[in-house]
Coordinates of C-alpha atoms and ligand atoms in Angstrom, one line a residue:
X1 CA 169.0 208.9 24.7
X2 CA 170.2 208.1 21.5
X3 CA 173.4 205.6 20.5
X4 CA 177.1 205.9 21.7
X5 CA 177.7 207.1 17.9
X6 CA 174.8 210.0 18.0
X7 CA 176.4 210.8 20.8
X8 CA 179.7 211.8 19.4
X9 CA 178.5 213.3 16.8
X10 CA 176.2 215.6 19.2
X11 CA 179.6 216.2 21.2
X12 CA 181.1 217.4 18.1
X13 CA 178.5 219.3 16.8
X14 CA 178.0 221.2 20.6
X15 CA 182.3 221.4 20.7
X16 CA 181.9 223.6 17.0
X17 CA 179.1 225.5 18.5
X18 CA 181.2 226.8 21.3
X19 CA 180.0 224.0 24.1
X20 CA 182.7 223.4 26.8
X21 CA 184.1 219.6 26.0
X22 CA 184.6 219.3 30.0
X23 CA 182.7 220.9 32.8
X24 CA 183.2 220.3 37.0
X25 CA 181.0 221.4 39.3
X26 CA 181.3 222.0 42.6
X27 CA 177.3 221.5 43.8
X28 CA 177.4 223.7 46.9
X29 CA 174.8 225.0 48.8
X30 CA 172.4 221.8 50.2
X31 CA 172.5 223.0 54.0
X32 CA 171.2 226.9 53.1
X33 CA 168.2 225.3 50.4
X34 CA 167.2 223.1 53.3
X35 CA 167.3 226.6 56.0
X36 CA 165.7 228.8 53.8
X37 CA 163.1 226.2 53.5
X38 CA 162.9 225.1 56.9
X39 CA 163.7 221.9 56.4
X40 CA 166.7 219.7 58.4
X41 CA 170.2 219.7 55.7
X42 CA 169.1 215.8 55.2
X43 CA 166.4 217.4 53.2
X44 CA 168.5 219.6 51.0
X45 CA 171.0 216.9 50.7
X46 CA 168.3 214.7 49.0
X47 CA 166.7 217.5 46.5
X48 CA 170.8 217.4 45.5
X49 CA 171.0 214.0 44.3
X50 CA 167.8 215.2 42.1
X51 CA 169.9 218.0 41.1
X52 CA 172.5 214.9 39.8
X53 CA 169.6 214.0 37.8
X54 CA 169.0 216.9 35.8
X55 CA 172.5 218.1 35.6
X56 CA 173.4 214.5 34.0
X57 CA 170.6 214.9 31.5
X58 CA 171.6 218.5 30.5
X59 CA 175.4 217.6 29.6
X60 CA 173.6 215.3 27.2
X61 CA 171.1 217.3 26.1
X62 CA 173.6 220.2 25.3
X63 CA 176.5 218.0 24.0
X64 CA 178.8 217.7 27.1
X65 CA 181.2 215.2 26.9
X66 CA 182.4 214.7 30.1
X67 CA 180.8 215.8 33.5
X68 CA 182.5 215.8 36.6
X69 CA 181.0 216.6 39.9
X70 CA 181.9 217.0 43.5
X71 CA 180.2 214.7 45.7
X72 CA 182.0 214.5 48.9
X73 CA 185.3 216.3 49.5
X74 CA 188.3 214.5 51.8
X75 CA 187.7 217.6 54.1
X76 CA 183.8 217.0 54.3
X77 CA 185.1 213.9 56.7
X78 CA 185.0 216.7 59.4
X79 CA 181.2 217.3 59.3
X80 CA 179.2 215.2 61.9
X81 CA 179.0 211.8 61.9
X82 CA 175.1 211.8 61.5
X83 CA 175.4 214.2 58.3
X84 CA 178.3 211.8 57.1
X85 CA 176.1 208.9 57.3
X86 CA 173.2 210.6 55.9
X87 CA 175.0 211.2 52.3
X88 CA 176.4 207.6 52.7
X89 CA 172.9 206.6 52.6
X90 CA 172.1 208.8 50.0
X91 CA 174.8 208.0 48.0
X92 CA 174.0 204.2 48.2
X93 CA 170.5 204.7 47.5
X94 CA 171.6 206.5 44.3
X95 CA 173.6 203.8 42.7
X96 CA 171.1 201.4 43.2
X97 CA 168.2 203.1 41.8
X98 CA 170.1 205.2 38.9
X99 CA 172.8 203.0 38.5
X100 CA 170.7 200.5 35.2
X101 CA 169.5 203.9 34.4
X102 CA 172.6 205.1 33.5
X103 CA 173.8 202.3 31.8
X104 CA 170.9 202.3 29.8
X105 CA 171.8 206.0 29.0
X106 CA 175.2 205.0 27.7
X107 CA 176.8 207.0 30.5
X108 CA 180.3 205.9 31.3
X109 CA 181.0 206.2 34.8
X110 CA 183.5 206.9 36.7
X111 CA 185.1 208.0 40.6
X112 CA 188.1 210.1 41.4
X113 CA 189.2 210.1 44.7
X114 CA 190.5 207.8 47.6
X115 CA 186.7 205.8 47.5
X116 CA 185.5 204.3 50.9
X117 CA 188.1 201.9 52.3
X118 CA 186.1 201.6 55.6
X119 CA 182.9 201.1 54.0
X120 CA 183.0 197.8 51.9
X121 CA 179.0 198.3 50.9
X122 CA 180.1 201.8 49.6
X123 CA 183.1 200.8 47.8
X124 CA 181.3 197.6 46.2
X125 CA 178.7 199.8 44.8
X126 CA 181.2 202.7 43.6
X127 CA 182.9 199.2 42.3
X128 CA 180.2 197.6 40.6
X129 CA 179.1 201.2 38.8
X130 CA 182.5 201.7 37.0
X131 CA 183.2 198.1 35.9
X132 CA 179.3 198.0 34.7
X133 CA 179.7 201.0 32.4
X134 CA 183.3 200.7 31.8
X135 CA 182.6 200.0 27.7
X136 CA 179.8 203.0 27.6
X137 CA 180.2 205.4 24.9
X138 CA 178.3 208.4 26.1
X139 CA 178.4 211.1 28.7
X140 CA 181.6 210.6 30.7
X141 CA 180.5 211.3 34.1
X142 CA 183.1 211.7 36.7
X143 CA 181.9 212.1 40.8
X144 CA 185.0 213.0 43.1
X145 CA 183.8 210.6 46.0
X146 CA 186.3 211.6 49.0
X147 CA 188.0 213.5 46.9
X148 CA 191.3 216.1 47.1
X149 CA 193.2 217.8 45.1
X150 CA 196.2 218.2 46.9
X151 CA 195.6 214.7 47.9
X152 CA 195.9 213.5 44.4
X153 CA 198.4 215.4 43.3
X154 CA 200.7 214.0 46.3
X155 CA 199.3 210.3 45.6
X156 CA 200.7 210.7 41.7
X157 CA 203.8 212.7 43.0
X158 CA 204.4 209.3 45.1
X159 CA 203.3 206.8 41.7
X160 CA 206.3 208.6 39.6
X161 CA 208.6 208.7 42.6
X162 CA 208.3 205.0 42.4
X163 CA 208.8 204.5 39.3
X164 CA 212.1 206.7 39.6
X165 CA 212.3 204.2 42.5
X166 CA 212.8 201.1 40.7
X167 CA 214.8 203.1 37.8
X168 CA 212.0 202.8 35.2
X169 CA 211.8 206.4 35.0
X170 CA 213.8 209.1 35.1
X171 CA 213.1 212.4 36.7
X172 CA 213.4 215.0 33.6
X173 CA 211.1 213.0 32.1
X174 CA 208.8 214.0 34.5
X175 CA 206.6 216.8 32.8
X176 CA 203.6 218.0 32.9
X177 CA 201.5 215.7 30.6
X178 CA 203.3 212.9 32.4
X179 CA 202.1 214.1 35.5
X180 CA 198.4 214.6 34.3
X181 CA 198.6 211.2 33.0
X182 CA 199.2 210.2 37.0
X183 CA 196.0 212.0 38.3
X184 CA 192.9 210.5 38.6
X185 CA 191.7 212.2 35.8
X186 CA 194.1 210.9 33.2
X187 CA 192.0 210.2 29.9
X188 CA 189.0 212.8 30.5
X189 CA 189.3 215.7 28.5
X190 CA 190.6 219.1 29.3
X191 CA 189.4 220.9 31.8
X192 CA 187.6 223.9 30.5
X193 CA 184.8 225.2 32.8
X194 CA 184.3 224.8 36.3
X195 CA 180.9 225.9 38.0
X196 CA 180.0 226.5 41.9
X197 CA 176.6 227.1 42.9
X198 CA 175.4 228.9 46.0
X199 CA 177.7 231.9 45.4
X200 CA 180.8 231.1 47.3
X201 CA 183.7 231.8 45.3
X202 CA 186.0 229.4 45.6
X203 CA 187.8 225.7 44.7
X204 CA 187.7 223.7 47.9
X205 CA 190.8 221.5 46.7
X206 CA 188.6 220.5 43.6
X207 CA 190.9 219.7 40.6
X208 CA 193.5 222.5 41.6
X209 CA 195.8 221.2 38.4
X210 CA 193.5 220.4 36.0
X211 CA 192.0 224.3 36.2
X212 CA 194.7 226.0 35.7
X213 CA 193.4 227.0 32.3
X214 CA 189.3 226.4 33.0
X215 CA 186.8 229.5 32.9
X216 CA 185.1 229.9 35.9
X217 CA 181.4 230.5 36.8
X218 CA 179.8 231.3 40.0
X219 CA 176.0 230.8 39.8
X220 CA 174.1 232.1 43.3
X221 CA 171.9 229.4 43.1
X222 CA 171.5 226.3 45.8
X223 CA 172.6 223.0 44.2
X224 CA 169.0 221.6 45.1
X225 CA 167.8 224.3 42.6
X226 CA 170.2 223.5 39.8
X227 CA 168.4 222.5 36.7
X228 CA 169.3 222.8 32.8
X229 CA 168.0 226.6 32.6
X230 CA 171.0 227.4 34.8
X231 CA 173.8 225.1 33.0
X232 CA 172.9 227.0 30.0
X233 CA 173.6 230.4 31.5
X234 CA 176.6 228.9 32.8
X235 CA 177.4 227.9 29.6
X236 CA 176.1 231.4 28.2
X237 CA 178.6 233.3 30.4
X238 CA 181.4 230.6 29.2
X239 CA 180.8 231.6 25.5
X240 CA 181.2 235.3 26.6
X241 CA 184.4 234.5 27.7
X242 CA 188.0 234.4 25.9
X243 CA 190.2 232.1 26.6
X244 CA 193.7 233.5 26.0
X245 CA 195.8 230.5 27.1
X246 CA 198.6 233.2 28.0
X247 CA 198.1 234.4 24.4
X248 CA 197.1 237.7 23.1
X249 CA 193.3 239.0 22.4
X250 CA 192.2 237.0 19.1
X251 CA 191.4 240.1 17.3
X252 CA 194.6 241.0 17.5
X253 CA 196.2 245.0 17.5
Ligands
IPE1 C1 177.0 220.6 49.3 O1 176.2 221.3 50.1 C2 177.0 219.1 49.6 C3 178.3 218.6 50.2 C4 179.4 219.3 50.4 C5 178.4 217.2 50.5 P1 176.6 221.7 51.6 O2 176.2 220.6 52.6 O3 178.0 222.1 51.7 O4 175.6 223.0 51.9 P2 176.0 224.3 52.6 O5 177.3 224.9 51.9 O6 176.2 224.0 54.0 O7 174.8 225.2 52.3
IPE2 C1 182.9 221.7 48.6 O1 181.8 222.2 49.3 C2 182.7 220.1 48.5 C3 181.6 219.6 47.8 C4 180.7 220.3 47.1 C5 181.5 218.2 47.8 P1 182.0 222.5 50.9 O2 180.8 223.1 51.3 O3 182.6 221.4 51.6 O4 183.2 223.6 50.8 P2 183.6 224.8 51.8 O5 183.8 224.1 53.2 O6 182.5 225.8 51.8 O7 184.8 225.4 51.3
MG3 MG1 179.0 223.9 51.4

């Protein structure tokens, strides 16, 4: 990959070609790869995190500036405990074999979400692979780790209900940037395009605020077969679109 500075200028080259600035995807679809190949979900689970892989590579590749994917969602907590320690594993394994890798890639890291607070080797290593990249320049990649929207939206109601608390703030000035500036995903850019594989067709409590104005795309492919063919005909399908922002058609009468 080239430097932090070739890499903005390939962001703003891909942002005047049309290229979302900010895509979140929901990588859904694991359990039916591994069925349709006879496999155990494990299996499927671990083809994902090569999935990660390729999907990191293609935002950079195609000028993506920031990348944020779903990992594990506050409701996945209800799967079984075997399959819950299985993408623990997994997710360990990741950040200790990708996690120089990365680095080296200029990719600045980053987790939304409520972490692990039970799981002090977890939460170390989610630790360790923000304040390592912290400085990086690059691809901004963002993994919701026990992750919810509605979640975070009440966790930043509660930050400014504080701060209206102690009287540092007062409640008309809390508006909507404010309140963005309270998620977890204050700083990234906006949200323009969210992508779900495996051809469900819907949010899950992924980033419920920050889509209000994103396209989105619905690929019927498994996450374990996502690769940089089918981010480009997501982001095909996104330039086919137009964004209206509550406006009127751009060409006007
Ligand atoms: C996505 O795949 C991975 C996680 C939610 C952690 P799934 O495990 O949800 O796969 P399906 O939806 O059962 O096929
Ligand atoms: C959404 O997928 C969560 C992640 C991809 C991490 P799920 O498979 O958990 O969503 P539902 O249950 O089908 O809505
Ligand atoms: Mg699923």
């Amino acid at each position: 990959m080239p430097s932090g500075a070739a890499i903005e200028t390939d962001t703003r080259q891909a942002a005047m070609a049309g290229v979302p600035r900010h895509v979140a995807i929901i990588m859904d679809g694991n359990g039916r790869w591994a069925k349709s190949h006879g496999l155990p979900r494990f299996e499927g689970h671990r083809r994902g995190a090569e999935a990660v892989r390729r999907s990191v590579t293609a935002a950079h590749e195609l000028g993506i500036e920031a990348l944020t994917l779903y990992s594990f969602s506050s409701e996945n907590w209800s799967r079984p405990e075997t399959e819950i320690g299985e993408l623990m594993g997994l997710l360990k394994r990741f950040i200790r074999s990708d996690l120089r890798d990365l680095h080296a890639k200029n990719v600045r890291l980053r987790i939304i979400g409520e972490g692990h607070p039970t799981d002090s080797e977890v939460q170390a290593l989610l630790d360790e692979a923000q304040e390592l990249t912290r400085s990086n320049t690059g691809v901004k990649l963002t993994v919701a780790f026990n992750y919810g929207s509605r979640n975070e939206i009440a966790r930043a109601a509660q930050q400014l209900a504080r701060q209206v608390a102690d009287g540092v703030l007062r409640p008309e000035d809390i508006t909507p940037e404010r309140f963005s500036d309270a998620l977890d995903t204050a700083g990234l850019p906006p949200l323009d395009l969210v992508i779900r594989t495996s051809g469900e067709q819907r949010l899950s409590n992924f980033l419920l605020w920050q889509a209000a104005y994103a396209e989105l795309v619905f690929l019927p492919v498994f996450w374990p077969d996502f690769d940089r063919d089918w981010m480009e005909r997501a982001l095909a399908e996104y330039g086919r679109r137009e964004r209206r922002f509550g406006g009127v058609e751009a060409s006007g009468s």
